[in-house]
Amino acid sequence: MQLFSHTSKLQARWVTTRAQVLLPPHIASCINSNRNRNSSSLPSSSISQLLHAQVQPVSCCSGSRRWQHSVAAAAVEAAEAAEEAAAGGAAAAVEGEQQLAGDWTVLNFYHLVDIADPEEMLARHKAFIASNGLDSICGRIYISAQGINCQGGGLREHAEAYVAWVAAQPEFSGLFHTLWPTAGPAFPKLRLKYKPNLISLAGGMAAIPCTDPAMRATPLQPQQWREKLDAADAVNAAVAAGAEVPCFEQQWREKLDAADASNAAVAAGAEVPGKRVVVMDLRNDYEWDAGHFDWAPRPDEEVFAETPGVGEDSVPTPLKGTDPENTEVMMYCTGGIRCDVYSALLRQKGFKNLYTLHGGIQHYLKEEGSEHWQGSLFVFDGRMAVNPALDGKLQEGEGLPAAVPCSMCGEAPAALPHVNCANIDCNELFIACNACKTKFHGCCCEACQSAPRLLRPIKINGGNYGAWGNYADRDSLSPVIATGRSHEGRVARRARRREAQQAKREEIMEQRKELRAAIRAAVRAAEEADAAQTAAAEAAKQPAVA
């Protein structure tokens, strides 16, 4: 586990807190009780002694090679790092305690604008943060020739001071930002750097005129977005809702059923009021699984970077076969930057009626609540997912709802947040019910259980794994590193997983299609039987003819 380097006074507590995620309850309780009795951290060797005493090698791999590893190995290394960070004395630990008890926030903003000298701008940001002691600021802040993108956070006073300074710079006039409360630090370190592209997209961003507001989509305020979604229900029910959509929600099935009759009229050339509306999710597919808007099909691309980009003739699946002149495209993402950039690309491809959600999903949920929203919101920080209220608070016994059921059994409710597959060569980010996580030993599928490489501990409650070397016994670490990852390649593994998932979705959709047909047939048979019974009763009432 790595420590973030720019704020030494938070190092000890941060790493110790992260270590406890992997600890048995009685050890975590012991650490907490020691911390409560003393204003400083545990003594220099206490944590590691407790952890080493609990280390039990576990063999969890099958196949030609088996590696022994400990479920507490990562916690051991984290605790040792915490001891080193705490060596500066009790004063730093006390100050860290006070800061962690403070008012923490997550800060999000972006601004697309031409920057003549990105390196000079980067130096300006670094100098401001350093000279003003904003050492709690963490996260990812990227600067390029086309603007700035920030997904970060820190103590509220630090975050507010930083974003106020950014908004005061001539280049970022009119900056829109959001601040959300969190229980503690949401990012481990600060990554303030120059990047040629603010977001990852095929072909890059340099050829996309995204800094020109006229080329970007029309921004809709949350209320306008909600009203347009309301209108889209009626239009799409008559135009395009009959297409098979790879999702599982009952609401989608009902809308597909309701659209059967109207599709026949549309196919026959019936006039449809208004332009066809396409609601397009420009996030990664695993973000869609956590939560999404009504009418937005699951992205065919596993990650946004695979969306057809610069130099490619194709368009995303929801737009294939549509008329650019007579199609309204409503795009949304978490904060809005992916939509603003991609809308300029679609404008180049001939689409004229483009709309984006101003401020992204977070802004909508804050202003309009969860109307038209299904599930929870995936976020790119330590929380990984938040409930639609955005406050991170849940009633006792509640969990974060997902927009789809378990990706493995397809029936039980999935438990958020996501978790990476325990098979190191796969590392797929997926959601599943707790029963399937246990049944498949933390793997995303049955095949991953028999992988010849290292398996990691099961993460029932979700969350990211640390460096993969943390999950090997120290004696076997060298041969594990020597073998490296499999030669199949990440792209090939991703394609194989995607084919298997798509086949599973198609099978489920086919079963549900057959079930709908059977229900309709049963309803028709019951109606015919009722009609026959009514006719017979009416005939019996007629007087007999002599």
mmCIF file of C-alpha atoms in Angstrom, residues 185-361:
data_model
loop_
_atom_site.group_PDB
_atom_site.id
_atom_site.type_symbol
_atom_site.label_atom_id
_atom_site.label_comp_id
_atom_site.label_asym_id
_atom_site.label_seq_id
_atom_site.Cartn_x
_atom_site.Cartn_y
_atom_site.Cartn_z
ATOM 1 C CA PRO A 185 -10.714 11.486 2.897
ATOM 2 C CA ALA A 186 -12.064 10.019 -0.339
ATOM 3 C CA PHE A 187 -8.732 9.972 -2.217
ATOM 4 C CA PRO A 188 -5.348 8.605 -1.063
ATOM 5 C CA LYS A 189 -3.080 11.187 -2.714
ATOM 6 C CA LEU A 190 -2.898 14.181 -5.045
ATOM 7 C CA ARG A 191 -2.243 13.700 -8.753
ATOM 8 C CA LEU A 192 -1.921 17.230 -10.132
ATOM 9 C CA LYS A 193 -0.381 16.861 -13.578
ATOM 10 C CA TYR A 194 -0.415 17.756 -17.260
ATOM 11 C CA LYS A 195 -2.228 15.338 -19.556
ATOM 12 C CA PRO A 196 -2.620 15.708 -23.324
ATOM 13 C CA ASN A 197 -6.236 14.508 -23.007
ATOM 14 C CA LEU A 198 -8.550 15.350 -20.115
ATOM 15 C CA ILE A 199 -10.540 12.177 -20.786
ATOM 16 C CA SER A 200 -9.632 8.931 -22.542
ATOM 17 C CA LEU A 201 -11.235 8.572 -25.967
ATOM 18 C CA ALA A 202 -10.231 6.764 -29.146
ATOM 19 C CA GLY A 203 -8.233 9.147 -31.305
ATOM 20 C CA GLY A 204 -7.714 11.625 -28.445
ATOM 21 C CA MET A 205 -9.259 15.051 -27.922
ATOM 22 C CA ALA A 206 -6.936 17.318 -29.920
ATOM 23 C CA ALA A 207 -9.050 17.160 -33.108
ATOM 24 C CA ILE A 208 -12.356 17.722 -31.287
ATOM 25 C CA PRO A 209 -13.435 21.402 -31.115
ATOM 26 C CA CYS A 210 -14.773 20.972 -27.589
ATOM 27 C CA THR A 211 -13.552 24.378 -26.394
ATOM 28 C CA ASP A 212 -16.014 26.062 -28.784
ATOM 29 C CA PRO A 213 -19.364 26.379 -26.942
ATOM 30 C CA ALA A 214 -21.200 26.522 -30.290
ATOM 31 C CA MET A 215 -19.954 23.016 -31.137
ATOM 32 C CA ARG A 216 -21.050 21.519 -27.845
ATOM 33 C CA ALA A 217 -24.543 20.280 -27.006
ATOM 34 C CA THR A 218 -27.206 22.526 -25.528
ATOM 35 C CA PRO A 219 -26.982 22.231 -21.716
ATOM 36 C CA LEU A 220 -30.238 21.438 -19.927
ATOM 37 C CA GLN A 221 -30.796 22.360 -16.303
ATOM 38 C CA PRO A 222 -31.989 19.440 -14.127
ATOM 39 C CA GLN A 223 -35.634 20.536 -14.284
ATOM 40 C CA GLN A 224 -35.474 20.841 -18.091
ATOM 41 C CA TRP A 225 -33.851 17.405 -18.279
ATOM 42 C CA ARG A 226 -36.626 15.867 -16.188
ATOM 43 C CA GLU A 227 -39.332 17.513 -18.307
ATOM 44 C CA LYS A 228 -37.672 16.312 -21.499
ATOM 45 C CA LEU A 229 -37.494 12.766 -20.122
ATOM 46 C CA ASP A 230 -41.207 12.982 -19.310
ATOM 47 C CA ALA A 231 -41.921 13.950 -22.913
ATOM 48 C CA ALA A 232 -39.557 11.280 -24.244
ATOM 49 C CA ASP A 233 -41.670 8.557 -22.631
ATOM 50 C CA ALA A 234 -44.641 9.292 -24.862
ATOM 51 C CA VAL A 235 -42.595 9.829 -28.027
ATOM 52 C CA ASN A 236 -40.412 6.755 -27.655
ATOM 53 C CA ALA A 237 -43.344 4.508 -26.782
ATOM 54 C CA ALA A 238 -44.604 5.222 -30.299
ATOM 55 C CA VAL A 239 -41.254 5.238 -32.061
ATOM 56 C CA ALA A 240 -38.474 3.006 -30.804
ATOM 57 C CA ALA A 241 -39.223 1.303 -27.495
ATOM 58 C CA GLY A 242 -39.870 -2.074 -29.077
ATOM 59 C CA ALA A 243 -36.191 -2.810 -29.678
ATOM 60 C CA GLU A 244 -34.614 -5.422 -27.477
ATOM 61 C CA VAL A 245 -32.491 -3.720 -24.829
ATOM 62 C CA PRO A 246 -29.872 -5.670 -22.846
ATOM 63 C CA CYS A 247 -31.131 -4.875 -19.343
ATOM 64 C CA PHE A 248 -33.168 -6.525 -16.654
ATOM 65 C CA GLU A 249 -35.546 -3.963 -15.146
ATOM 66 C CA GLN A 250 -39.257 -4.722 -14.927
ATOM 67 C CA GLN A 251 -39.966 -1.174 -16.069
ATOM 68 C CA TRP A 252 -38.158 -1.794 -19.359
ATOM 69 C CA ARG A 253 -40.142 -5.007 -19.938
ATOM 70 C CA GLU A 254 -43.426 -3.226 -19.351
ATOM 71 C CA LYS A 255 -42.491 -0.434 -21.770
ATOM 72 C CA LEU A 256 -41.456 -2.960 -24.406
ATOM 73 C CA ASP A 257 -44.784 -4.742 -24.038
ATOM 74 C CA ALA A 258 -46.723 -1.475 -24.273
ATOM 75 C CA ALA A 259 -44.887 -0.516 -27.463
ATOM 76 C CA ASP A 260 -45.719 -3.678 -29.447
ATOM 77 C CA ALA A 261 -48.887 -2.265 -31.009
ATOM 78 C CA SER A 262 -47.404 1.144 -31.822
ATOM 79 C CA ASN A 263 -44.318 -0.374 -33.457
ATOM 80 C CA ALA A 264 -46.475 -1.987 -36.121
ATOM 81 C CA ALA A 265 -47.952 1.415 -36.953
ATOM 82 C CA VAL A 266 -44.529 3.044 -37.064
ATOM 83 C CA ALA A 267 -43.181 0.295 -39.328
ATOM 84 C CA ALA A 268 -46.136 0.877 -41.639
ATOM 85 C CA GLY A 269 -45.177 4.534 -41.991
ATOM 86 C CA ALA A 270 -47.521 6.131 -39.477
ATOM 87 C CA GLU A 271 -46.712 9.747 -38.692
ATOM 88 C CA VAL A 272 -45.074 10.201 -35.300
ATOM 89 C CA PRO A 273 -45.395 13.488 -33.384
ATOM 90 C CA GLY A 274 -42.041 15.120 -32.593
ATOM 91 C CA LYS A 275 -38.480 13.943 -33.152
ATOM 92 C CA ARG A 276 -37.270 10.588 -31.934
ATOM 93 C CA VAL A 277 -35.457 10.938 -28.601
ATOM 94 C CA VAL A 278 -32.379 8.863 -27.785
ATOM 95 C CA VAL A 279 -31.175 8.912 -24.184
ATOM 96 C CA MET A 280 -27.513 7.912 -24.205
ATOM 97 C CA ASP A 281 -25.337 7.038 -21.222
ATOM 98 C CA LEU A 282 -21.725 8.029 -21.942
ATOM 99 C CA ARG A 283 -20.218 6.282 -18.948
ATOM 100 C CA ASN A 284 -18.576 2.882 -18.510
ATOM 101 C CA ASP A 285 -20.900 -0.106 -18.533
ATOM 102 C CA TYR A 286 -20.206 -0.923 -14.870
ATOM 103 C CA GLU A 287 -21.343 2.598 -13.918
ATOM 104 C CA TRP A 288 -24.647 1.899 -15.710
ATOM 105 C CA ASP A 289 -25.060 -1.283 -13.670
ATOM 106 C CA ALA A 290 -24.921 0.741 -10.449
ATOM 107 C CA GLY A 291 -27.533 3.248 -11.629
ATOM 108 C CA HIS A 292 -28.897 5.017 -14.705
ATOM 109 C CA PHE A 293 -31.717 7.116 -16.129
ATOM 110 C CA ASP A 294 -34.862 5.652 -17.668
ATOM 111 C CA TRP A 295 -34.607 4.948 -21.379
ATOM 112 C CA ALA A 296 -30.805 4.818 -21.386
ATOM 113 C CA PRO A 297 -29.638 1.401 -22.662
ATOM 114 C CA ARG A 298 -26.511 -0.179 -21.270
ATOM 115 C CA PRO A 299 -23.421 1.022 -23.198
ATOM 116 C CA ASP A 300 -22.049 -1.601 -25.554
ATOM 117 C CA GLU A 301 -18.553 -0.334 -24.740
ATOM 118 C CA GLU A 302 -17.050 -1.701 -21.540
ATOM 119 C CA VAL A 303 -15.313 1.616 -20.934
ATOM 120 C CA PHE A 304 -15.953 5.068 -22.398
ATOM 121 C CA ALA A 305 -12.513 5.053 -24.067
ATOM 122 C CA GLU A 306 -13.826 2.356 -26.446
ATOM 123 C CA THR A 307 -16.669 4.586 -27.706
ATOM 124 C CA PRO A 308 -16.225 5.351 -31.452
ATOM 125 C CA GLY A 309 -13.923 8.376 -31.502
ATOM 126 C CA VAL A 310 -11.907 10.601 -33.802
ATOM 127 C CA GLY A 311 -11.277 9.135 -37.244
ATOM 128 C CA GLU A 312 -13.949 6.437 -36.894
ATOM 129 C CA ASP A 313 -16.994 6.376 -39.159
ATOM 130 C CA SER A 314 -19.262 4.520 -36.737
ATOM 131 C CA VAL A 315 -21.362 5.985 -33.930
ATOM 132 C CA PRO A 316 -22.430 4.463 -30.592
ATOM 133 C CA THR A 317 -25.026 1.704 -30.848
ATOM 134 C CA PRO A 318 -28.033 3.816 -29.681
ATOM 135 C CA LEU A 319 -27.435 6.176 -32.635
ATOM 136 C CA LYS A 320 -26.957 3.570 -35.362
ATOM 137 C CA GLY A 321 -29.636 3.799 -38.021
ATOM 138 C CA THR A 322 -30.949 7.129 -36.742
ATOM 139 C CA ASP A 323 -31.475 10.262 -38.804
ATOM 140 C CA PRO A 324 -29.068 12.949 -37.508
ATOM 141 C CA GLU A 325 -31.460 15.663 -38.687
ATOM 142 C CA ASN A 326 -34.538 14.273 -36.915
ATOM 143 C CA THR A 327 -33.137 12.671 -33.786
ATOM 144 C CA GLU A 328 -32.821 14.399 -30.437
ATOM 145 C CA VAL A 329 -29.859 13.025 -28.497
ATOM 146 C CA MET A 330 -29.875 13.422 -24.711
ATOM 147 C CA MET A 331 -26.444 12.597 -23.275
ATOM 148 C CA TYR A 332 -25.444 12.335 -19.643
ATOM 149 C CA CYS A 333 -22.497 11.287 -17.490
ATOM 150 C CA THR A 334 -21.453 11.719 -13.865
ATOM 151 C CA GLY A 335 -20.167 15.293 -14.011
ATOM 152 C CA GLY A 336 -20.695 16.349 -17.638
ATOM 153 C CA ILE A 337 -17.220 16.469 -19.211
ATOM 154 C CA ARG A 338 -17.553 13.279 -21.237
ATOM 155 C CA CYS A 339 -20.814 14.568 -22.731
ATOM 156 C CA ASP A 340 -19.467 18.022 -23.554
ATOM 157 C CA VAL A 341 -16.446 16.554 -25.340
ATOM 158 C CA TYR A 342 -18.369 13.850 -27.175
ATOM 159 C CA SER A 343 -21.180 16.165 -28.239
ATOM 160 C CA ALA A 344 -18.650 18.223 -30.224
ATOM 161 C CA LEU A 345 -17.560 15.019 -31.959
ATOM 162 C CA LEU A 346 -21.179 14.094 -32.769
ATOM 163 C CA ARG A 347 -21.709 17.597 -34.103
ATOM 164 C CA GLN A 348 -18.891 16.914 -36.562
ATOM 165 C CA LYS A 349 -20.661 13.688 -37.550
ATOM 166 C CA GLY A 350 -23.807 15.617 -38.525
ATOM 167 C CA PHE A 351 -26.018 15.393 -35.422
ATOM 168 C CA LYS A 352 -27.775 18.704 -34.827
ATOM 169 C CA ASN A 353 -30.218 18.172 -31.936
ATOM 170 C CA LEU A 354 -27.829 17.524 -29.059
ATOM 171 C CA TYR A 355 -28.550 18.027 -25.343
ATOM 172 C CA THR A 356 -26.481 17.427 -22.229
ATOM 173 C CA LEU A 357 -27.360 17.403 -18.533
ATOM 174 C CA HIS A 358 -25.718 20.483 -16.991
ATOM 175 C CA GLY A 359 -23.640 19.486 -13.983
ATOM 176 C CA GLY A 360 -24.144 15.795 -14.692
ATOM 177 C CA ILE A 361 -25.991 13.194 -12.650
#
